[in-house]
XYZ file of C-alpha atoms in Angstrom:
273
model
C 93.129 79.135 102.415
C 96.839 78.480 103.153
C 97.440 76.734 106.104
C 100.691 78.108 106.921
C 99.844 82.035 106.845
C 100.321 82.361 110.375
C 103.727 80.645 110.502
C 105.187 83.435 107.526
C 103.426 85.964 109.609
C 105.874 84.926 112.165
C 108.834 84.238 109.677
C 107.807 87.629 108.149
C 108.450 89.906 112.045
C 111.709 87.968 113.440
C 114.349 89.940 114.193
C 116.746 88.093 112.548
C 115.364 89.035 108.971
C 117.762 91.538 107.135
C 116.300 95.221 107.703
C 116.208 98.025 105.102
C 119.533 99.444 105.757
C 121.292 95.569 105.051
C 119.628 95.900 101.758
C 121.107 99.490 100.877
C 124.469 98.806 101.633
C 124.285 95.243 100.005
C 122.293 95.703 96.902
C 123.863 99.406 96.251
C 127.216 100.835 96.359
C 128.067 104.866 96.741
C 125.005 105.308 99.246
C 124.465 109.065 100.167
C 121.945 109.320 102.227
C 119.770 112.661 102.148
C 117.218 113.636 105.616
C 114.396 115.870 106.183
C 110.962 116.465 104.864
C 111.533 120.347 104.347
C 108.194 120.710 106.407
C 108.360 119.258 109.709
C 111.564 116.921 111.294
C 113.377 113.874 109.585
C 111.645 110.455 110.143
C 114.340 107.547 111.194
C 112.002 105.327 110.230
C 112.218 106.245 106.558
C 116.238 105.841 105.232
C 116.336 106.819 101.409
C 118.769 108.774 99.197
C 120.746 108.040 96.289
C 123.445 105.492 95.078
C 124.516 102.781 92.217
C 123.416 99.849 91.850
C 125.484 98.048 89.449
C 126.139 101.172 88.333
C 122.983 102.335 87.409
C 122.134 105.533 89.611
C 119.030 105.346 91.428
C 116.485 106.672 94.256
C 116.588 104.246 97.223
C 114.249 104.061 99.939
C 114.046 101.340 102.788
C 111.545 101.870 106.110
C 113.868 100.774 108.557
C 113.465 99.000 111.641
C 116.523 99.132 114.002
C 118.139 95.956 115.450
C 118.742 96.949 118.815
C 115.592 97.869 121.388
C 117.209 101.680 121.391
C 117.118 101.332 117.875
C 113.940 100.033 117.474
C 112.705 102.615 119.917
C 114.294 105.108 117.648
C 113.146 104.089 114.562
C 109.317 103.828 115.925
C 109.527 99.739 115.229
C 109.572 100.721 111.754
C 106.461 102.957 111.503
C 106.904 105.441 109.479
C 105.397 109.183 110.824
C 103.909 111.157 107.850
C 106.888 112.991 107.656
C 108.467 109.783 106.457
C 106.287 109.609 103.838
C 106.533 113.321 102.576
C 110.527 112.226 103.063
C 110.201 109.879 100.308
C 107.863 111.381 98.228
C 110.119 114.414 98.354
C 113.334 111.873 96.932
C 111.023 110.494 94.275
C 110.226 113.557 92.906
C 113.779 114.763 92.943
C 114.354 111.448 91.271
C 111.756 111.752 88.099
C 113.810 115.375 87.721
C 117.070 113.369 86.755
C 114.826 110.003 85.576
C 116.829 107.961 88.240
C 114.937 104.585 88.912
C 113.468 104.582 92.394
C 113.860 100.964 94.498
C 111.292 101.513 97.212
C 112.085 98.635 100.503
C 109.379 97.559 102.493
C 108.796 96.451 105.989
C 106.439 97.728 108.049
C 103.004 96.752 110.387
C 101.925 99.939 109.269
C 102.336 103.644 109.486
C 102.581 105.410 112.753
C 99.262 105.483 114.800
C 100.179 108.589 117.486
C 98.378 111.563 118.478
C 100.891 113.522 116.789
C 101.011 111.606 113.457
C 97.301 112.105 113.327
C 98.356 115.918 114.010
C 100.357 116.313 111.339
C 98.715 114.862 108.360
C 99.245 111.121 108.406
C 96.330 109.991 106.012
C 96.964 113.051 104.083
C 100.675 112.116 103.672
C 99.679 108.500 102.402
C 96.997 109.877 100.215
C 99.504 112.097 98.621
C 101.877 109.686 98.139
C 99.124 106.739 96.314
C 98.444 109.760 93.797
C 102.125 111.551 93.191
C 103.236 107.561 92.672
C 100.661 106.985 90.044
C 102.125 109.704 87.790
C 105.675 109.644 88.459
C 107.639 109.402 85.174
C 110.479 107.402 86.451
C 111.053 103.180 86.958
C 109.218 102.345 90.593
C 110.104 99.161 92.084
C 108.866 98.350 95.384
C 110.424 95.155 97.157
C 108.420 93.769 100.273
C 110.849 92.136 102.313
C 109.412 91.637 105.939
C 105.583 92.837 106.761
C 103.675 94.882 103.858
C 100.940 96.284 106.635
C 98.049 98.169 105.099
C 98.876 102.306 104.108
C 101.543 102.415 106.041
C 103.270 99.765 103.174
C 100.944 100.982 100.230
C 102.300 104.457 100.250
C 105.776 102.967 99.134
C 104.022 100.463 96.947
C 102.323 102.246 94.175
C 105.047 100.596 91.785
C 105.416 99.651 87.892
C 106.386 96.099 89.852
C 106.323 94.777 93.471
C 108.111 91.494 94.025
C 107.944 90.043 97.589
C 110.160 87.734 99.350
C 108.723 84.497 100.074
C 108.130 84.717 103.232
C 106.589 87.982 103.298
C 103.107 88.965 103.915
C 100.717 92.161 102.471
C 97.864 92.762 103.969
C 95.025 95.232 104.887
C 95.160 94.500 108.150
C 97.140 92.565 110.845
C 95.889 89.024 111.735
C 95.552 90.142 115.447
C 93.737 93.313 114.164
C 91.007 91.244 111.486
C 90.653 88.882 114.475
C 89.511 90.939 116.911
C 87.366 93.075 114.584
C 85.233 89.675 113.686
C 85.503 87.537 116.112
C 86.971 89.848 119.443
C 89.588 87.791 120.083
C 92.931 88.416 118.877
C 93.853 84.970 119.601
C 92.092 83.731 116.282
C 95.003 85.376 114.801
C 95.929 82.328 112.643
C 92.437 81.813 111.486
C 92.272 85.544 110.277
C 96.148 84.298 108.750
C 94.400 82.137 106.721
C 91.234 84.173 105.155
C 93.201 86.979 104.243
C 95.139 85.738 101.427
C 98.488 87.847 102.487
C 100.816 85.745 101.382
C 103.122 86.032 98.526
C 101.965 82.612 96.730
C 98.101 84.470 97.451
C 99.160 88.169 95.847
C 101.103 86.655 92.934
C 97.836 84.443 92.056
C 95.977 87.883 92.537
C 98.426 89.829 90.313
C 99.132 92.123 93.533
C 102.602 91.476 92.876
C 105.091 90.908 89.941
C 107.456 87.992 91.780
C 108.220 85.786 94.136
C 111.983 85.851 95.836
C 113.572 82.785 96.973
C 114.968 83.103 100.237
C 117.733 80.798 99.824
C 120.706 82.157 101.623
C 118.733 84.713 102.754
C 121.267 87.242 103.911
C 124.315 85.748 102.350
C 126.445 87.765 99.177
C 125.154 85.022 96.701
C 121.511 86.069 97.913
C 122.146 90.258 97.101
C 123.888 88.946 94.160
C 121.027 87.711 92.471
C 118.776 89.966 93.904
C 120.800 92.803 92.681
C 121.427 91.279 88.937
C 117.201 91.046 88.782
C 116.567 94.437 89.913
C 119.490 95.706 87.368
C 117.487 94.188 84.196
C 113.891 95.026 85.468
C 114.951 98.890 85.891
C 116.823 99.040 82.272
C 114.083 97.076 80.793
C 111.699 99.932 82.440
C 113.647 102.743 81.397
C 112.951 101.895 77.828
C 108.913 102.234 78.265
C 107.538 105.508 76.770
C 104.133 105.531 78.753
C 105.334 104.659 82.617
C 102.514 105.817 84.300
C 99.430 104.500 81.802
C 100.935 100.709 82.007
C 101.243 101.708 86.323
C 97.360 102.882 85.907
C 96.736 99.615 83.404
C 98.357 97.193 85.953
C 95.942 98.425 89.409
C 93.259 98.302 87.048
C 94.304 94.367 86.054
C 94.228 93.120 89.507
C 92.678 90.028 89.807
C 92.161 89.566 86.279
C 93.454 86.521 84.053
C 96.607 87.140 81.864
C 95.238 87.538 78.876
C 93.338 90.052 79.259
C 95.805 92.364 80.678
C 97.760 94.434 78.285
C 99.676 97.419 78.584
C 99.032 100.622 76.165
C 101.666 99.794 73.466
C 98.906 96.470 73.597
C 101.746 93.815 74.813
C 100.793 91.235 77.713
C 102.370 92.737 80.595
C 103.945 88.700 81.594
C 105.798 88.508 78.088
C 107.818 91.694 79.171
């Protein structure tokens, strides 16, 4: 158990964290952003379209959170509605059409709980996006870079790779939520922390995730820099894969198991690419 998985819990939901939109126009250059789910409304909470990044064109998609209260109040605290989902899932399919590489942003405590989100299809519109992402013939990258909270972060997070900030957190479930489920009191919130193994050190030792990002000079030019040049190779190194979405299938299937005995279908160890 780590003792500290309250504390990047906390780290994970300040304010002060960069929010989707700092990583667009950081990381990318040429941004167009593109709206609407062709079904129902345009979600706020969902910002994607297309740009460069270092020249490569890709797919980008961030859940946003807002800085301001009338932003966050806008931008439903960064929960998407299912419309935000079909959003995305929309721009990734437009994106295996031209074979751009999709960067998918995370940061969420989950998708949008309403009356009306229930209305409209919200478990559907997860559901849809877990099984469209499985198959889609195009790079995935997810990046979790704040709070990875259960569907609501998944259905952005069926990936060839997800790589997590340091300081972020993926879980099932919220701390407050596990807590008062098994013990009704939300205020065992850092004992739930600890059991539920949603840290980044606890998914890379699970082989939820690919990698672990530093946060030094979180923020600053030097920190998109690097970020940036990473993303770059990882996308042009999965551009050259012929079977995308068997190694995606191979690497859910390898979760939790030791290296070696993960492979992809060409038959390479997927930690030697």
């Amino acid at each position: 158990m780590s003792p500290d998985a309250y504390e990047r819990v906390k780290t994970a939901r300040s304010n002060k964290r960069p929010t989707g939109s700092d990583y667009i126009s950081n990381l990318c250059s040429g941004f167009i952003e593109l709206h609407g789910d062709r079904r129902y409304a345009d979600d706020a909470a969902v910002v994607g379209g297309i740009a460069r990044l270092s020249g490569l064109p890709v797919t980008v998609i961030a859940i946003e959170k807002g800085r301001s209260a009338k932003e966050r109040a806008c931008r439903s605290f960064g929960a998407p509605h299912p419309e935000g989902y079909r959003k995305a899932l929309r721009l990734m399919k437009q994106a295996e059409k031209f074979r751009r590489p999709v960067l998918c942003i995370i940061d969420t405590s989950g998708a949008f709980c309403g009356i009306g989100a229930e209305e409209r299809g919200q478990g559907q519109a997860i559901a849809e996006n877990l099984m469209e992402m499985m198959t889609l013939n195009t790079p995935v990258i997810s990046l979790l870079t704040g709070e990875g909270g259960s569907g609501g972060a998944l259905a952005l997070a069926v990936a060839d790779e997800v790589w997590m900030l340091e300081n972020a957190v993926y879980s099932v479930i919220s701390p407050e939520g596990c807590a008062s489920i098994l013990w009704k009191d939300a205020a065992k919130a850092p004992e739930a922390a600890a059991h539920l193994k949603l840290t980044a050190q606890d998914a890379l030792r699970g082989r939820i995730i690919e990698r672990i990002i530093p946060e030094t000079g979180l923020g600053q030019p030097a920190f998109y820099a690097q970020l940036r040049s990473q993303l770059h190779s990882t996308f042009c190194t999965l551009l050259a894969r012929p079977h995308l979405p068997d190694d995606r299938y191979a690497r859910f299937r390898a979760f939790g198991l030791p290296a070696e005995a993960v492979t992809t279908r060409s038959g390479s160890n997927l930690d030697k690419e």
